[in-house]
XYZ file of C-alpha atoms in Angstrom:
309
model
C 47.899 -160.009 -90.371
C 49.513 -161.603 -93.412
C 50.448 -165.242 -92.956
C 53.556 -166.473 -94.758
C 54.713 -170.075 -94.776
C 58.067 -171.120 -93.388
C 59.925 -170.280 -96.583
C 63.662 -170.991 -96.319
C 65.613 -167.753 -95.831
C 69.289 -167.250 -95.012
C 68.623 -163.663 -94.012
C 66.238 -162.543 -91.286
C 62.464 -162.314 -90.948
C 60.607 -160.352 -88.278
C 56.858 -160.439 -87.718
C 54.904 -157.293 -86.791
C 58.052 -155.165 -87.059
C 57.625 -151.445 -86.191
C 58.914 -149.288 -89.064
C 59.112 -145.843 -87.453
C 62.765 -146.259 -86.462
C 63.631 -147.239 -90.050
C 62.361 -143.971 -91.541
C 63.931 -140.519 -91.380
C 60.675 -138.969 -90.164
C 60.430 -141.545 -87.346
C 56.722 -142.251 -87.801
C 54.597 -145.193 -88.877
C 53.108 -148.465 -87.774
C 54.458 -152.006 -88.150
C 54.976 -154.210 -91.174
C 53.233 -157.572 -91.082
C 56.628 -159.011 -91.991
C 60.069 -157.439 -92.479
C 62.328 -159.579 -94.659
C 66.061 -158.885 -94.922
C 67.590 -161.309 -97.456
C 71.230 -162.299 -97.287
C 71.890 -161.798 -101.011
C 70.175 -161.783 -104.404
C 69.798 -165.590 -104.551
C 68.173 -165.547 -101.122
C 65.752 -162.850 -102.279
C 64.906 -164.709 -105.481
C 64.173 -167.945 -103.636
C 61.990 -166.227 -101.058
C 59.866 -164.301 -103.551
C 59.496 -167.327 -105.833
C 58.027 -169.306 -102.928
C 55.856 -166.491 -101.554
C 52.134 -166.605 -102.338
C 51.622 -164.247 -105.326
C 48.652 -162.683 -103.505
C 50.872 -161.342 -100.708
C 51.829 -157.706 -101.402
C 55.519 -156.811 -101.381
C 56.975 -153.377 -100.641
C 60.706 -152.751 -101.208
C 62.010 -150.290 -98.619
C 65.322 -148.448 -98.668
C 66.615 -146.356 -95.781
C 63.278 -144.563 -95.414
C 64.622 -141.160 -96.419
C 61.707 -140.284 -98.711
C 58.877 -142.100 -96.993
C 55.884 -141.674 -94.718
C 54.594 -144.989 -93.369
C 51.061 -144.389 -92.137
C 50.221 -145.076 -88.499
C 48.360 -148.323 -89.190
C 51.449 -149.922 -90.724
C 51.956 -151.968 -93.883
C 50.187 -155.133 -94.992
C 52.184 -157.975 -96.491
C 55.943 -158.179 -96.734
C 58.453 -155.333 -96.550
C 61.800 -156.144 -98.191
C 64.764 -154.220 -96.810
C 68.219 -154.825 -98.261
C 71.275 -154.787 -96.013
C 74.990 -155.536 -96.060
C 74.747 -158.092 -98.830
C 73.655 -155.303 -101.179
C 75.892 -152.328 -100.366
C 79.147 -153.075 -102.209
C 80.620 -150.345 -104.441
C 83.240 -150.938 -107.101
C 84.747 -148.921 -109.951
C 85.708 -150.530 -113.256
C 87.054 -148.031 -115.768
C 84.364 -145.412 -116.298
C 81.709 -147.601 -114.688
C 80.620 -147.369 -111.058
C 78.682 -150.426 -109.855
C 76.765 -149.944 -106.627
C 74.568 -152.248 -104.589
C 71.051 -150.903 -104.115
C 71.543 -150.529 -100.349
C 74.648 -148.355 -100.760
C 74.025 -144.786 -99.645
C 74.063 -142.174 -102.412
C 76.653 -140.128 -100.513
C 78.961 -143.140 -100.130
C 78.759 -143.894 -103.853
C 79.643 -140.288 -104.707
C 82.647 -140.363 -102.367
C 83.895 -143.774 -103.492
C 83.614 -142.759 -107.137
C 85.448 -139.486 -106.481
C 88.299 -141.317 -104.757
C 88.695 -143.341 -107.962
C 88.593 -140.193 -110.118
C 85.024 -140.635 -111.352
C 82.409 -137.901 -111.172
C 79.091 -138.800 -109.572
C 79.247 -135.763 -107.301
C 75.574 -134.939 -107.924
C 74.698 -137.873 -105.643
C 76.588 -136.460 -102.654
C 73.759 -134.403 -101.146
C 70.866 -136.672 -102.152
C 69.458 -138.501 -99.116
C 68.845 -142.210 -99.351
C 70.229 -145.257 -101.083
C 70.935 -146.157 -104.699
C 67.836 -148.307 -105.206
C 65.613 -145.382 -104.291
C 67.729 -142.980 -106.354
C 67.094 -145.095 -109.440
C 63.385 -145.499 -108.751
C 62.939 -141.740 -108.243
C 65.399 -140.666 -110.973
C 67.074 -138.602 -108.273
C 68.897 -135.498 -109.348
C 70.690 -132.395 -108.187
C 72.747 -129.578 -109.720
C 71.429 -130.314 -113.202
C 72.348 -134.036 -113.238
C 69.980 -136.972 -112.883
C 70.368 -140.721 -112.480
C 69.033 -141.098 -116.036
C 72.038 -139.175 -117.366
C 74.467 -141.767 -115.991
C 72.393 -144.959 -116.008
C 73.825 -148.030 -117.771
C 72.053 -151.076 -116.294
C 70.263 -152.272 -113.180
C 69.744 -155.663 -111.605
C 66.255 -156.272 -110.211
C 64.279 -159.120 -108.721
C 60.658 -159.193 -109.856
C 57.678 -160.247 -107.756
C 57.796 -163.815 -109.115
C 61.401 -164.220 -107.936
C 63.045 -163.877 -111.342
C 66.231 -161.791 -111.583
C 66.545 -159.494 -114.583
C 69.007 -156.971 -115.997
C 67.404 -153.740 -117.173
C 68.888 -151.235 -119.601
C 67.888 -147.696 -120.635
C 65.328 -149.107 -123.082
C 63.544 -150.955 -120.255
C 62.929 -147.960 -117.976
C 61.143 -144.712 -118.758
C 62.738 -141.891 -116.795
C 60.827 -138.713 -115.981
C 61.115 -135.886 -113.471
C 61.411 -137.548 -110.046
C 59.921 -140.819 -111.257
C 60.311 -143.975 -113.347
C 57.899 -146.654 -114.501
C 59.568 -149.462 -112.541
C 57.005 -151.867 -111.047
C 56.340 -150.920 -107.422
C 57.114 -154.433 -106.181
C 60.325 -154.882 -108.194
C 63.347 -154.955 -105.872
C 66.394 -153.177 -107.306
C 69.571 -154.960 -106.195
C 72.374 -153.217 -108.113
C 72.860 -150.211 -110.420
C 75.677 -149.466 -112.861
C 76.498 -145.844 -113.709
C 78.810 -144.309 -116.311
C 80.855 -141.498 -114.790
C 83.156 -138.946 -116.389
C 86.750 -138.653 -115.282
C 87.758 -136.046 -112.736
C 90.625 -135.283 -110.384
C 89.883 -136.736 -106.939
C 90.844 -133.533 -105.107
C 88.710 -131.386 -107.409
C 85.734 -133.700 -106.980
C 86.174 -133.770 -103.193
C 86.277 -129.958 -103.074
C 83.124 -129.732 -105.193
C 81.288 -132.068 -102.811
C 82.415 -130.070 -99.779
C 80.989 -126.953 -101.418
C 77.730 -128.750 -102.126
C 77.455 -129.855 -98.495
C 78.089 -126.311 -97.247
C 75.439 -124.883 -99.573
C 72.927 -127.561 -98.552
C 73.502 -127.012 -94.843
C 73.088 -123.264 -95.282
C 69.723 -123.545 -97.014
C 68.098 -126.747 -95.708
C 67.061 -127.953 -92.217
C 69.598 -130.773 -92.149
C 69.480 -131.010 -88.335
C 65.722 -131.625 -88.254
C 63.745 -134.822 -88.869
C 62.639 -134.489 -92.470
C 62.358 -136.606 -95.603
C 63.993 -134.162 -98.002
C 61.852 -132.207 -100.438
C 58.162 -132.747 -99.739
C 56.720 -131.764 -103.126
C 58.005 -131.879 -106.680
C 58.703 -128.533 -108.272
C 55.733 -127.504 -110.447
C 56.004 -128.147 -114.177
C 59.189 -130.137 -113.659
C 61.299 -127.186 -112.540
C 64.305 -128.451 -110.648
C 67.246 -127.155 -108.673
C 70.185 -126.789 -111.005
C 72.392 -124.856 -108.608
C 73.325 -122.424 -111.366
C 73.411 -118.665 -110.834
C 70.703 -118.218 -113.480
C 68.398 -120.805 -111.907
C 64.778 -119.605 -111.987
C 62.957 -119.781 -108.649
C 59.507 -118.358 -109.348
C 57.929 -121.792 -109.843
C 59.884 -123.766 -107.282
C 57.776 -125.619 -104.727
C 59.183 -123.575 -101.849
C 58.290 -120.321 -103.645
C 54.641 -121.235 -104.206
C 54.394 -122.549 -100.622
C 55.730 -119.204 -99.377
C 53.256 -117.350 -101.578
C 50.443 -119.368 -99.996
C 51.593 -118.258 -96.535
C 52.512 -121.777 -95.434
C 56.162 -121.347 -94.423
C 56.349 -122.484 -90.785
C 52.760 -123.806 -90.792
C 52.003 -126.439 -88.154
C 49.632 -129.375 -87.710
C 50.050 -131.284 -84.468
C 53.720 -132.212 -84.261
C 54.325 -131.520 -87.959
C 55.706 -128.288 -89.391
C 56.743 -126.833 -92.727
C 60.294 -125.729 -92.035
C 60.976 -122.048 -91.392
C 64.372 -122.509 -93.035
C 63.135 -124.159 -96.249
C 59.376 -124.264 -96.691
C 59.382 -127.362 -98.935
C 60.688 -129.452 -96.037
C 58.090 -131.182 -93.870
C 59.555 -131.849 -90.436
C 58.672 -133.863 -87.349
C 59.177 -131.442 -84.458
C 59.295 -134.351 -82.008
C 55.866 -135.881 -81.482
C 54.244 -135.899 -84.922
C 52.214 -138.830 -86.147
C 52.164 -139.897 -89.768
C 48.619 -138.518 -89.866
C 49.897 -135.098 -88.716
C 52.544 -135.017 -91.431
C 50.231 -136.093 -94.216
C 47.455 -133.741 -93.093
C 49.815 -130.762 -93.072
C 51.078 -131.713 -96.526
C 47.531 -131.911 -97.837
C 46.699 -128.534 -96.286
C 49.706 -127.029 -98.065
C 48.532 -128.514 -101.364
C 45.037 -127.121 -100.761
C 46.279 -123.622 -99.949
C 48.660 -123.492 -102.913
C 45.865 -124.557 -105.259
C 43.425 -122.046 -103.779
C 45.854 -119.132 -104.000
C 47.705 -119.906 -107.230
C 45.865 -122.636 -109.108
C 48.908 -124.899 -108.909
C 48.462 -128.535 -107.884
C 51.585 -129.639 -106.031
C 52.544 -133.309 -106.356
C 53.996 -135.221 -103.425
C 57.644 -136.194 -103.774
C 57.583 -138.094 -100.480
C 56.060 -141.556 -100.887
C 53.157 -142.287 -98.512
C 52.245 -145.936 -97.912
C 50.285 -148.140 -95.579
C 47.074 -148.069 -93.570
C 45.725 -145.063 -91.642
C 45.817 -145.415 -87.893
C 42.769 -146.385 -85.877
């Protein structure tokens, strides 16, 4: 168990906090400490005073995360209400890192700004930046202007496009850097047109994905960087779901874990899965895809923490 001194904090701190209820898959052990700072100054002060040897893990809404059954060592930072404001200034949309992607898309659309690609992406803005989230041919990198972040030593910095390398479903941001705010540039659009586009996106998502099940979104990255553009001419032969199907793993089960029958790149908790079940099934899928097609699938879901006993 990590010991942290009585560092002043205006937010909340909880020792040995279970994390399963904070993740979409509802699995995982406890964090040694869960820290929820009141605002950026509170976060800076806390990290500056924290022993540099104590590991820090920034956690969003847990939409793209498996926390292993043994839990997480060190300090988990989870941002709350002090970090979810959204405002529109001209063609800029400034969103706190805890703001949900869907809320940012809607708020921008109401102001006549087009960030509709965010509407169906699960999670919050901090995670969207870190993963260079994208959908329908648009990515965070295409709209990124600046980001505010607090580094492990407690210093607050502003990062621009030259400070972050964006790639398919990833960036080179330090793992322990806590994103606090992101500014996007968004094209103009008519609010009603943008709202209608998002409704269409939601309908298409619900028709093709297991949105009623406990999942963490796409499990694996598409091979060779192929991505879902949503266009009629989109090529599907190297999508993750297609190679999983070809390996005979649609609907495969391991304990309480299952690859969805509706969309085979969705790993779901059928009700009583452990983190070990989910990760083991994912690894079996990777093994079978490699054996049958020579393709090495890469996890899109982040897996962290200690294995269970």
